[in-house]
Amino acid sequence: MKFRRGRLYDAFFISDIHYLLNKKIKSHKHKELFQLLDHLNKKEVRFDNLYLVGDIIENWFFSADRRLQRVKGKKRFNKLFERLDRLASGNGKKYYIVGNHDTTSYLMRLTPKVEHYLIERGWIICEKAENETLIAIHGHQGQYNKFTWMGSILVLRVLHVFASAFPAMFKFSENFYHKHLNRQDPSTVEETLHYYQKLSKLTHQDKKVLISGHTHDFLCIPKMNIINTGDWVKSNSFVIQDGKKFSGIRMTARKEFKKEFVLHV
């Protein structure tokens, strides 16, 4: 598919960028993401609403707050958010939905400096964004409750202290966390349906479109009005809303895009 110059869409959804992550620690597609954002900007494609559906900034392996205090770190933040800000039409809103990798807070809040940075740029920080058509939420709420979240963050903080002194332990910490603390992402059809049914109930979805990220699975379940935006680790995917039509799009190469699914509401 191709983007028509000057096209205005209702909304743009993207998640699981894990920005700031060092590629030596874990793979990511940040270069390809910048190619997408630059292409949309060059084509003057704009969106009335932007939804960052969680795990945008990687704050588990490294402290995003400390990085933001450094000149070089501030430039890296600007490199991403200046591109995203240019996509906004100016008439709508920009939502930053907090995901589990965005924070190590017991209250699931962003760090103060990151929060202040985003608010200054006009982003609305929330756990869930909702209107008459859709609900957007990261999705880790389908795997954590308040108590399991607090317990996981406590252990993660201890691991983070050791990993700060010994960088090689970052990958060990992540593997340990997923193996012993975090429930594994759904892999079978039955597990997937159960996960999204739980998420639907938690969000009081009703007949709205439920858009999430978290599992990194780029998918659409039409019978449930559910979409997962995928990620920028392996999928190179995003979702665009045009009226009551939601299109899941994958970037296959530079300036090349494939429409994977369309959900009509």
PDB file of C-alpha atoms in Angstrom:
ATOM      1  CA  MET A   1       0.000   0.000   0.000  1.00  0.00           C
ATOM      2  CA  LYS A   2       0.979   3.625  -0.476  1.00  0.00           C
ATOM      3  CA  PHE A   3       0.216   6.733   1.559  1.00  0.00           C
ATOM      4  CA  ARG A   4      -1.371   9.579  -0.351  1.00  0.00           C
ATOM      5  CA  ARG A   5       0.325  12.930   0.164  1.00  0.00           C
ATOM      6  CA  GLY A   6      -1.443  15.196   2.638  1.00  0.00           C
ATOM      7  CA  ARG A   7      -3.851  12.506   3.842  1.00  0.00           C
ATOM      8  CA  LEU A   8      -5.526  13.076   7.220  1.00  0.00           C
ATOM      9  CA  TYR A   9      -6.512  10.026   9.293  1.00  0.00           C
ATOM     10  CA  ASP A  10      -8.442   9.731  12.528  1.00  0.00           C
ATOM     11  CA  ALA A  11      -5.773   7.960  14.551  1.00  0.00           C
ATOM     12  CA  PHE A  12      -2.370   6.288  14.613  1.00  0.00           C
ATOM     13  CA  PHE A  13      -1.570   3.440  17.049  1.00  0.00           C
ATOM     14  CA  ILE A  14       1.862   2.027  17.808  1.00  0.00           C
ATOM     15  CA  SER A  15       3.343   0.109  20.739  1.00  0.00           C
ATOM     16  CA  ASP A  16       6.293  -1.860  22.094  1.00  0.00           C
ATOM     17  CA  ILE A  17       9.088   0.250  20.646  1.00  0.00           C
ATOM     18  CA  HIS A  18      11.287  -0.267  23.727  1.00  0.00           C
ATOM     19  CA  TYR A  19      13.200   2.884  22.845  1.00  0.00           C
ATOM     20  CA  LEU A  20      16.591   3.510  24.520  1.00  0.00           C
ATOM     21  CA  LEU A  21      17.280  -0.220  24.516  1.00  0.00           C
ATOM     22  CA  ASN A  22      20.831  -1.147  23.542  1.00  0.00           C
ATOM     23  CA  LYS A  23      20.856  -3.587  20.626  1.00  0.00           C
ATOM     24  CA  LYS A  24      23.704  -5.488  22.279  1.00  0.00           C
ATOM     25  CA  ILE A  25      21.287  -6.333  25.079  1.00  0.00           C
ATOM     26  CA  LYS A  26      18.166  -7.021  23.054  1.00  0.00           C
ATOM     27  CA  SER A  27      17.083  -6.671  19.428  1.00  0.00           C
ATOM     28  CA  HIS A  28      14.944  -3.802  18.191  1.00  0.00           C
ATOM     29  CA  LYS A  29      13.901  -2.055  14.953  1.00  0.00           C
ATOM     30  CA  HIS A  30      14.424   1.593  15.877  1.00  0.00           C
ATOM     31  CA  LYS A  31      16.158   2.410  12.584  1.00  0.00           C
ATOM     32  CA  GLU A  32      13.176   1.078  10.659  1.00  0.00           C
ATOM     33  CA  LEU A  33      10.786   2.993  12.926  1.00  0.00           C
ATOM     34  CA  PHE A  34      12.521   6.283  12.107  1.00  0.00           C
ATOM     35  CA  GLN A  35      12.245   5.398   8.414  1.00  0.00           C
ATOM     36  CA  LEU A  36       8.483   4.992   8.845  1.00  0.00           C
ATOM     37  CA  LEU A  37       8.031   8.260  10.766  1.00  0.00           C
ATOM     38  CA  ASP A  38      10.213  10.181   8.299  1.00  0.00           C
ATOM     39  CA  HIS A  39       8.265   8.732   5.360  1.00  0.00           C
ATOM     40  CA  LEU A  40       4.913   9.762   6.857  1.00  0.00           C
ATOM     41  CA  ASN A  41       6.249  13.235   7.589  1.00  0.00           C
ATOM     42  CA  LYS A  42       7.654  13.623   4.078  1.00  0.00           C
ATOM     43  CA  LYS A  43       4.276  12.595   2.662  1.00  0.00           C
ATOM     44  CA  GLU A  44       2.633  15.116   5.025  1.00  0.00           C
ATOM     45  CA  VAL A  45       0.379  12.381   6.410  1.00  0.00           C
ATOM     46  CA  ARG A  46      -1.289  13.584   9.601  1.00  0.00           C
ATOM     47  CA  PHE A  47      -3.475  12.112  12.339  1.00  0.00           C
ATOM     48  CA  ASP A  48      -6.127  13.726  14.507  1.00  0.00           C
ATOM     49  CA  ASN A  49      -5.127  11.460  17.397  1.00  0.00           C
ATOM     50  CA  LEU A  50      -1.914   9.646  18.295  1.00  0.00           C
ATOM     51  CA  TYR A  51      -1.910   6.636  20.616  1.00  0.00           C
ATOM     52  CA  LEU A  52       1.365   5.272  21.997  1.00  0.00           C
ATOM     53  CA  VAL A  53       0.062   1.964  23.358  1.00  0.00           C
ATOM     54  CA  GLY A  54       2.715   1.212  25.969  1.00  0.00           C
ATOM     55  CA  ASP A  55       6.315   0.008  26.256  1.00  0.00           C
ATOM     56  CA  ILE A  56       7.477   2.985  24.227  1.00  0.00           C
ATOM     57  CA  ILE A  57      10.467   3.830  26.427  1.00  0.00           C
ATOM     58  CA  GLU A  58      12.588   1.013  27.790  1.00  0.00           C
ATOM     59  CA  ASN A  59      12.941   1.677  31.518  1.00  0.00           C
ATOM     60  CA  TRP A  60      13.630  -1.834  32.836  1.00  0.00           C
ATOM     61  CA  PHE A  61      17.155  -2.368  31.559  1.00  0.00           C
ATOM     62  CA  PHE A  62      18.282   1.239  32.059  1.00  0.00           C
ATOM     63  CA  SER A  63      16.926   4.257  33.932  1.00  0.00           C
ATOM     64  CA  ALA A  64      15.173   6.485  31.393  1.00  0.00           C
ATOM     65  CA  ASP A  65      15.055   9.219  34.051  1.00  0.00           C
ATOM     66  CA  ARG A  66      18.843   9.321  34.378  1.00  0.00           C
ATOM     67  CA  ARG A  67      19.311   9.253  30.611  1.00  0.00           C
ATOM     68  CA  LEU A  68      16.949  12.188  30.153  1.00  0.00           C
ATOM     69  CA  GLN A  69      19.167  14.286  32.450  1.00  0.00           C
ATOM     70  CA  ARG A  70      22.120  13.935  30.079  1.00  0.00           C
ATOM     71  CA  VAL A  71      22.514  16.066  26.958  1.00  0.00           C
ATOM     72  CA  LYS A  72      23.023  13.029  24.750  1.00  0.00           C
ATOM     73  CA  GLY A  73      20.050  11.281  26.346  1.00  0.00           C
ATOM     74  CA  LYS A  74      17.814  14.330  25.865  1.00  0.00           C
ATOM     75  CA  LYS A  75      18.766  14.340  22.174  1.00  0.00           C
ATOM     76  CA  ARG A  76      17.686  10.713  21.898  1.00  0.00           C
ATOM     77  CA  PHE A  77      14.314  11.519  23.431  1.00  0.00           C
ATOM     78  CA  ASN A  78      13.903  14.441  21.036  1.00  0.00           C
ATOM     79  CA  LYS A  79      14.891  12.267  18.084  1.00  0.00           C
ATOM     80  CA  LEU A  80      11.795  10.107  18.637  1.00  0.00           C
ATOM     81  CA  PHE A  81       9.236  12.547  19.997  1.00  0.00           C
ATOM     82  CA  GLU A  82       9.918  15.352  17.533  1.00  0.00           C
ATOM     83  CA  ARG A  83       9.063  12.917  14.755  1.00  0.00           C
ATOM     84  CA  LEU A  84       5.924  11.713  16.530  1.00  0.00           C
ATOM     85  CA  ASP A  85       4.786  15.243  17.350  1.00  0.00           C
ATOM     86  CA  ARG A  86       4.975  16.227  13.684  1.00  0.00           C
ATOM     87  CA  LEU A  87       2.412  13.542  12.843  1.00  0.00           C
ATOM     88  CA  ALA A  88      -0.270  15.224  14.977  1.00  0.00           C
ATOM     89  CA  SER A  89      -2.722  17.379  13.052  1.00  0.00           C
ATOM     90  CA  GLY A  90      -3.071  19.845  15.914  1.00  0.00           C
ATOM     91  CA  ASN A  91      -6.813  19.336  16.278  1.00  0.00           C
ATOM     92  CA  GLY A  92      -6.740  16.092  18.237  1.00  0.00           C
ATOM     93  CA  LYS A  93      -4.945  14.581  21.191  1.00  0.00           C
ATOM     94  CA  LYS A  94      -1.753  12.651  21.878  1.00  0.00           C
ATOM     95  CA  TYR A  95      -1.999   9.773  24.339  1.00  0.00           C
ATOM     96  CA  TYR A  96       0.918   8.097  26.071  1.00  0.00           C
ATOM     97  CA  ILE A  97      -0.453   4.864  27.551  1.00  0.00           C
ATOM     98  CA  VAL A  98       1.838   3.474  30.234  1.00  0.00           C
ATOM     99  CA  GLY A  99       3.100  -0.071  29.668  1.00  0.00           C
ATOM    100  CA  ASN A 100       4.948  -2.366  32.036  1.00  0.00           C
ATOM    101  CA  HIS A 101       8.395  -1.673  30.511  1.00  0.00           C
ATOM    102  CA  ASP A 102       7.823   2.083  30.746  1.00  0.00           C
ATOM    103  CA  THR A 103       8.116   2.059  34.522  1.00  0.00           C
ATOM    104  CA  THR A 104       9.514   0.385  37.614  1.00  0.00           C
ATOM    105  CA  SER A 105       7.088   2.263  39.855  1.00  0.00           C
ATOM    106  CA  TYR A 106       4.962   0.344  42.364  1.00  0.00           C
ATOM    107  CA  LEU A 107       2.093   2.648  41.346  1.00  0.00           C
ATOM    108  CA  MET A 108       2.720   2.025  37.622  1.00  0.00           C
ATOM    109  CA  ARG A 109       3.601   5.682  36.993  1.00  0.00           C
ATOM    110  CA  LEU A 110       6.272   7.129  34.743  1.00  0.00           C
ATOM    111  CA  THR A 111       9.359   8.608  36.357  1.00  0.00           C
ATOM    112  CA  PRO A 112       8.953  12.332  37.230  1.00  0.00           C
ATOM    113  CA  LYS A 113      11.382  13.690  34.626  1.00  0.00           C
ATOM    114  CA  VAL A 114       9.981  11.554  31.819  1.00  0.00           C
ATOM    115  CA  GLU A 115       6.447  12.488  32.814  1.00  0.00           C
ATOM    116  CA  HIS A 116       7.336  16.190  32.872  1.00  0.00           C
ATOM    117  CA  TYR A 117       9.048  15.907  29.470  1.00  0.00           C
ATOM    118  CA  LEU A 118       5.947  14.353  27.881  1.00  0.00           C
ATOM    119  CA  ILE A 119       3.467  16.750  29.499  1.00  0.00           C
ATOM    120  CA  GLU A 120       5.507  19.698  28.227  1.00  0.00           C
ATOM    121  CA  ARG A 121       5.152  18.275  24.722  1.00  0.00           C
ATOM    122  CA  GLY A 122       1.387  17.977  25.089  1.00  0.00           C
ATOM    123  CA  TRP A 123       1.056  14.237  25.703  1.00  0.00           C
ATOM    124  CA  ILE A 124      -1.781  12.930  27.881  1.00  0.00           C
ATOM    125  CA  ILE A 125      -0.358  10.233  30.162  1.00  0.00           C
ATOM    126  CA  CYS A 126      -2.834   7.525  31.126  1.00  0.00           C
ATOM    127  CA  GLU A 127      -3.317   3.827  31.780  1.00  0.00           C
ATOM    128  CA  LYS A 128      -6.275   3.628  29.389  1.00  0.00           C
ATOM    129  CA  ALA A 129      -7.561   5.901  26.610  1.00  0.00           C
ATOM    130  CA  GLU A 130     -11.206   5.596  25.656  1.00  0.00           C
ATOM    131  CA  ASN A 131     -13.820   7.258  23.457  1.00  0.00           C
ATOM    132  CA  GLU A 132     -17.170   6.254  21.964  1.00  0.00           C
ATOM    133  CA  THR A 133     -15.480   3.944  19.427  1.00  0.00           C
ATOM    134  CA  LEU A 134     -12.424   2.391  21.056  1.00  0.00           C
ATOM    135  CA  ILE A 135     -10.453   1.512  24.168  1.00  0.00           C
ATOM    136  CA  ALA A 136      -6.646   1.547  24.033  1.00  0.00           C
ATOM    137  CA  ILE A 137      -4.669  -0.136  26.812  1.00  0.00           C
ATOM    138  CA  HIS A 138      -1.217  -1.696  26.902  1.00  0.00           C
ATOM    139  CA  GLY A 139      -2.472  -5.125  27.952  1.00  0.00           C
ATOM    140  CA  HIS A 140      -0.180  -6.200  30.800  1.00  0.00           C
ATOM    141  CA  GLN A 141      -3.218  -5.760  33.036  1.00  0.00           C
ATOM    142  CA  GLY A 142      -4.388  -9.117  31.697  1.00  0.00           C
ATOM    143  CA  GLN A 143      -1.351 -10.743  33.318  1.00  0.00           C
ATOM    144  CA  TYR A 144      -0.765  -8.662  36.449  1.00  0.00           C
ATOM    145  CA  ASN A 145      -2.916  -7.575  39.344  1.00  0.00           C
ATOM    146  CA  LYS A 146      -1.755  -4.922  41.829  1.00  0.00           C
ATOM    147  CA  PHE A 147      -0.143  -7.438  44.160  1.00  0.00           C
ATOM    148  CA  THR A 148       1.732  -9.464  41.535  1.00  0.00           C
ATOM    149  CA  TRP A 149       2.871  -6.190  39.947  1.00  0.00           C
ATOM    150  CA  MET A 150       4.325  -4.863  43.204  1.00  0.00           C
ATOM    151  CA  GLY A 151       6.062  -8.169  43.938  1.00  0.00           C
ATOM    152  CA  SER A 152       7.552  -8.333  40.454  1.00  0.00           C
ATOM    153  CA  ILE A 153       8.808  -4.739  40.626  1.00  0.00           C
ATOM    154  CA  LEU A 154      10.427  -5.384  44.011  1.00  0.00           C
ATOM    155  CA  VAL A 155      12.468  -8.290  42.633  1.00  0.00           C
ATOM    156  CA  LEU A 156      13.162  -6.421  39.401  1.00  0.00           C
ATOM    157  CA  ARG A 157      14.606  -3.493  41.376  1.00  0.00           C
ATOM    158  CA  VAL A 158      16.970  -5.815  43.225  1.00  0.00           C
ATOM    159  CA  LEU A 159      18.102  -7.367  39.952  1.00  0.00           C
ATOM    160  CA  HIS A 160      18.497  -3.886  38.472  1.00  0.00           C
ATOM    161  CA  VAL A 161      20.936  -2.884  41.236  1.00  0.00           C
ATOM    162  CA  PHE A 162      23.192  -5.836  40.434  1.00  0.00           C
ATOM    163  CA  ALA A 163      22.840  -5.281  36.699  1.00  0.00           C
ATOM    164  CA  SER A 164      23.834  -1.619  37.054  1.00  0.00           C
ATOM    165  CA  ALA A 165      27.161  -2.746  38.512  1.00  0.00           C
ATOM    166  CA  PHE A 166      27.575  -5.672  36.099  1.00  0.00           C
ATOM    167  CA  PRO A 167      26.015  -4.856  32.670  1.00  0.00           C
ATOM    168  CA  ALA A 168      26.191  -8.475  31.537  1.00  0.00           C
ATOM    169  CA  MET A 169      23.526  -9.235  34.126  1.00  0.00           C
ATOM    170  CA  PHE A 170      20.908  -7.161  32.282  1.00  0.00           C
ATOM    171  CA  LYS A 171      20.073 -10.044  29.973  1.00  0.00           C
ATOM    172  CA  PHE A 172      20.238 -12.528  32.846  1.00  0.00           C
ATOM    173  CA  SER A 173      17.859 -10.321  34.856  1.00  0.00           C
ATOM    174  CA  GLU A 174      15.357 -10.199  32.024  1.00  0.00           C
ATOM    175  CA  ASN A 175      15.474 -13.964  31.507  1.00  0.00           C
ATOM    176  CA  PHE A 176      15.168 -14.596  35.240  1.00  0.00           C
ATOM    177  CA  TYR A 177      12.186 -12.263  35.441  1.00  0.00           C
ATOM    178  CA  HIS A 178      10.317 -13.924  32.590  1.00  0.00           C
ATOM    179  CA  LYS A 179      11.103 -17.450  33.766  1.00  0.00           C
ATOM    180  CA  HIS A 180      10.281 -17.076  37.451  1.00  0.00           C
ATOM    181  CA  LEU A 181       8.056 -14.004  37.850  1.00  0.00           C
ATOM    182  CA  ASN A 182       6.171 -13.068  34.728  1.00  0.00           C
ATOM    183  CA  ARG A 183       3.379 -15.218  33.357  1.00  0.00           C
ATOM    184  CA  GLN A 184       4.278 -16.282  29.858  1.00  0.00           C
ATOM    185  CA  ASP A 185       2.491 -14.608  26.967  1.00  0.00           C
ATOM    186  CA  PRO A 186      -0.335 -16.665  25.437  1.00  0.00           C
ATOM    187  CA  SER A 187       0.906 -19.063  22.768  1.00  0.00           C
ATOM    188  CA  THR A 188      -2.010 -21.381  21.944  1.00  0.00           C
ATOM    189  CA  VAL A 189      -5.387 -20.361  20.527  1.00  0.00           C
ATOM    190  CA  GLU A 190      -7.056 -21.220  23.830  1.00  0.00           C
ATOM    191  CA  GLU A 191      -4.576 -19.164  25.866  1.00  0.00           C
ATOM    192  CA  THR A 192      -4.927 -16.221  23.485  1.00  0.00           C
ATOM    193  CA  LEU A 193      -8.718 -16.214  23.684  1.00  0.00           C
ATOM    194  CA  HIS A 194      -8.622 -16.515  27.472  1.00  0.00           C
ATOM    195  CA  TYR A 195      -6.157 -13.617  27.734  1.00  0.00           C
ATOM    196  CA  TYR A 196      -8.235 -11.280  25.564  1.00  0.00           C
ATOM    197  CA  GLN A 197     -11.480 -12.309  27.212  1.00  0.00           C
ATOM    198  CA  LYS A 198      -9.947 -11.306  30.532  1.00  0.00           C
ATOM    199  CA  LEU A 199      -8.694  -8.025  29.070  1.00  0.00           C
ATOM    200  CA  SER A 200     -12.117  -7.345  27.558  1.00  0.00           C
ATOM    201  CA  LYS A 201     -13.778  -7.880  30.928  1.00  0.00           C
ATOM    202  CA  LEU A 202     -11.245  -5.719  32.788  1.00  0.00           C
ATOM    203  CA  THR A 203     -11.740  -2.810  30.385  1.00  0.00           C
ATOM    204  CA  HIS A 204     -15.551  -3.146  30.124  1.00  0.00           C
ATOM    205  CA  GLN A 205     -15.116  -3.323  26.374  1.00  0.00           C
ATOM    206  CA  ASP A 206     -18.749  -3.909  25.393  1.00  0.00           C
ATOM    207  CA  LYS A 207     -19.024  -3.227  21.605  1.00  0.00           C
ATOM    208  CA  LYS A 208     -15.979  -0.971  21.331  1.00  0.00           C
ATOM    209  CA  VAL A 209     -12.747  -1.839  19.556  1.00  0.00           C
ATOM    210  CA  LEU A 210     -10.098  -2.933  22.062  1.00  0.00           C
ATOM    211  CA  ILE A 211      -6.555  -2.056  20.999  1.00  0.00           C
ATOM    212  CA  SER A 212      -3.558  -3.329  22.945  1.00  0.00           C
ATOM    213  CA  GLY A 213       0.114  -4.262  22.676  1.00  0.00           C
ATOM    214  CA  HIS A 214       2.246  -6.069  25.280  1.00  0.00           C
ATOM    215  CA  THR A 215       2.387  -9.598  23.808  1.00  0.00           C
ATOM    216  CA  HIS A 216       4.111  -8.349  20.618  1.00  0.00           C
ATOM    217  CA  ASP A 217       1.632 -10.386  18.543  1.00  0.00           C
ATOM    218  CA  PHE A 218       0.370  -8.427  15.538  1.00  0.00           C
ATOM    219  CA  LEU A 219      -3.179  -9.710  15.229  1.00  0.00           C
ATOM    220  CA  CYS A 220      -6.871  -8.985  14.798  1.00  0.00           C
ATOM    221  CA  ILE A 221      -9.761 -10.985  16.290  1.00  0.00           C
ATOM    222  CA  PRO A 222     -12.817  -9.644  14.389  1.00  0.00           C
ATOM    223  CA  LYS A 223     -15.448 -11.524  16.407  1.00  0.00           C
ATOM    224  CA  MET A 224     -14.168  -9.859  19.575  1.00  0.00           C
ATOM    225  CA  ASN A 225     -13.350  -6.449  18.011  1.00  0.00           C
ATOM    226  CA  ILE A 226      -9.789  -6.836  19.281  1.00  0.00           C
ATOM    227  CA  ILE A 227      -6.529  -5.638  17.727  1.00  0.00           C
ATOM    228  CA  ASN A 228      -2.940  -6.003  18.898  1.00  0.00           C
ATOM    229  CA  THR A 229      -0.574  -3.442  17.386  1.00  0.00           C
ATOM    230  CA  GLY A 230       2.424  -5.792  17.363  1.00  0.00           C
ATOM    231  CA  ASP A 231       5.852  -4.273  18.032  1.00  0.00           C
ATOM    232  CA  TRP A 232       9.067  -2.724  16.726  1.00  0.00           C
ATOM    233  CA  VAL A 233      11.200  -5.655  17.804  1.00  0.00           C
ATOM    234  CA  LYS A 234      10.150  -8.085  15.067  1.00  0.00           C
ATOM    235  CA  SER A 235       6.797  -7.075  13.499  1.00  0.00           C
ATOM    236  CA  ASN A 236       7.419  -3.481  12.318  1.00  0.00           C
ATOM    237  CA  SER A 237       3.687  -2.900  12.640  1.00  0.00           C
ATOM    238  CA  PHE A 238       1.167  -0.177  13.417  1.00  0.00           C
ATOM    239  CA  VAL A 239      -2.555   0.507  13.134  1.00  0.00           C
ATOM    240  CA  ILE A 240      -4.393   3.377  11.440  1.00  0.00           C
ATOM    241  CA  GLN A 241      -7.998   4.400  12.037  1.00  0.00           C
ATOM    242  CA  ASP A 242      -9.909   5.911   9.136  1.00  0.00           C
ATOM    243  CA  GLY A 243     -13.473   6.546  10.311  1.00  0.00           C
ATOM    244  CA  LYS A 244     -14.855   3.197  11.438  1.00  0.00           C
ATOM    245  CA  LYS A 245     -12.141   1.231   9.650  1.00  0.00           C
ATOM    246  CA  PHE A 246      -9.027   0.044  11.489  1.00  0.00           C
ATOM    247  CA  SER A 247      -6.137  -1.137   9.294  1.00  0.00           C
ATOM    248  CA  GLY A 248      -3.206  -3.165  10.569  1.00  0.00           C
ATOM    249  CA  ILE A 249      -0.120  -2.332   8.520  1.00  0.00           C
ATOM    250  CA  ARG A 250       3.342  -3.882   8.442  1.00  0.00           C
ATOM    251  CA  MET A 251       6.433  -2.138   7.125  1.00  0.00           C
ATOM    252  CA  THR A 252       8.093  -4.728   4.870  1.00  0.00           C
ATOM    253  CA  ALA A 253      10.972  -2.562   3.610  1.00  0.00           C
ATOM    254  CA  ARG A 254      11.918   1.101   3.381  1.00  0.00           C
ATOM    255  CA  LYS A 255       8.861   2.959   1.993  1.00  0.00           C
ATOM    256  CA  GLU A 256       7.083  -0.357   1.452  1.00  0.00           C
ATOM    257  CA  PHE A 257       4.004  -1.327   3.457  1.00  0.00           C
ATOM    258  CA  LYS A 258       1.557  -4.218   3.513  1.00  0.00           C
ATOM    259  CA  LYS A 259      -1.971  -4.070   4.883  1.00  0.00           C
ATOM    260  CA  GLU A 260      -2.327  -7.225   6.993  1.00  0.00           C
ATOM    261  CA  PHE A 261      -5.924  -6.833   8.142  1.00  0.00           C
ATOM    262  CA  VAL A 262      -8.892  -4.451   8.182  1.00  0.00           C
ATOM    263  CA  LEU A 263     -11.484  -4.317  10.956  1.00  0.00           C
ATOM    264  CA  HIS A 264     -14.766  -2.574  10.135  1.00  0.00           C
ATOM    265  CA  VAL A 265     -16.852  -1.379  13.064  1.00  0.00           C
TER     266      VAL A 265
END
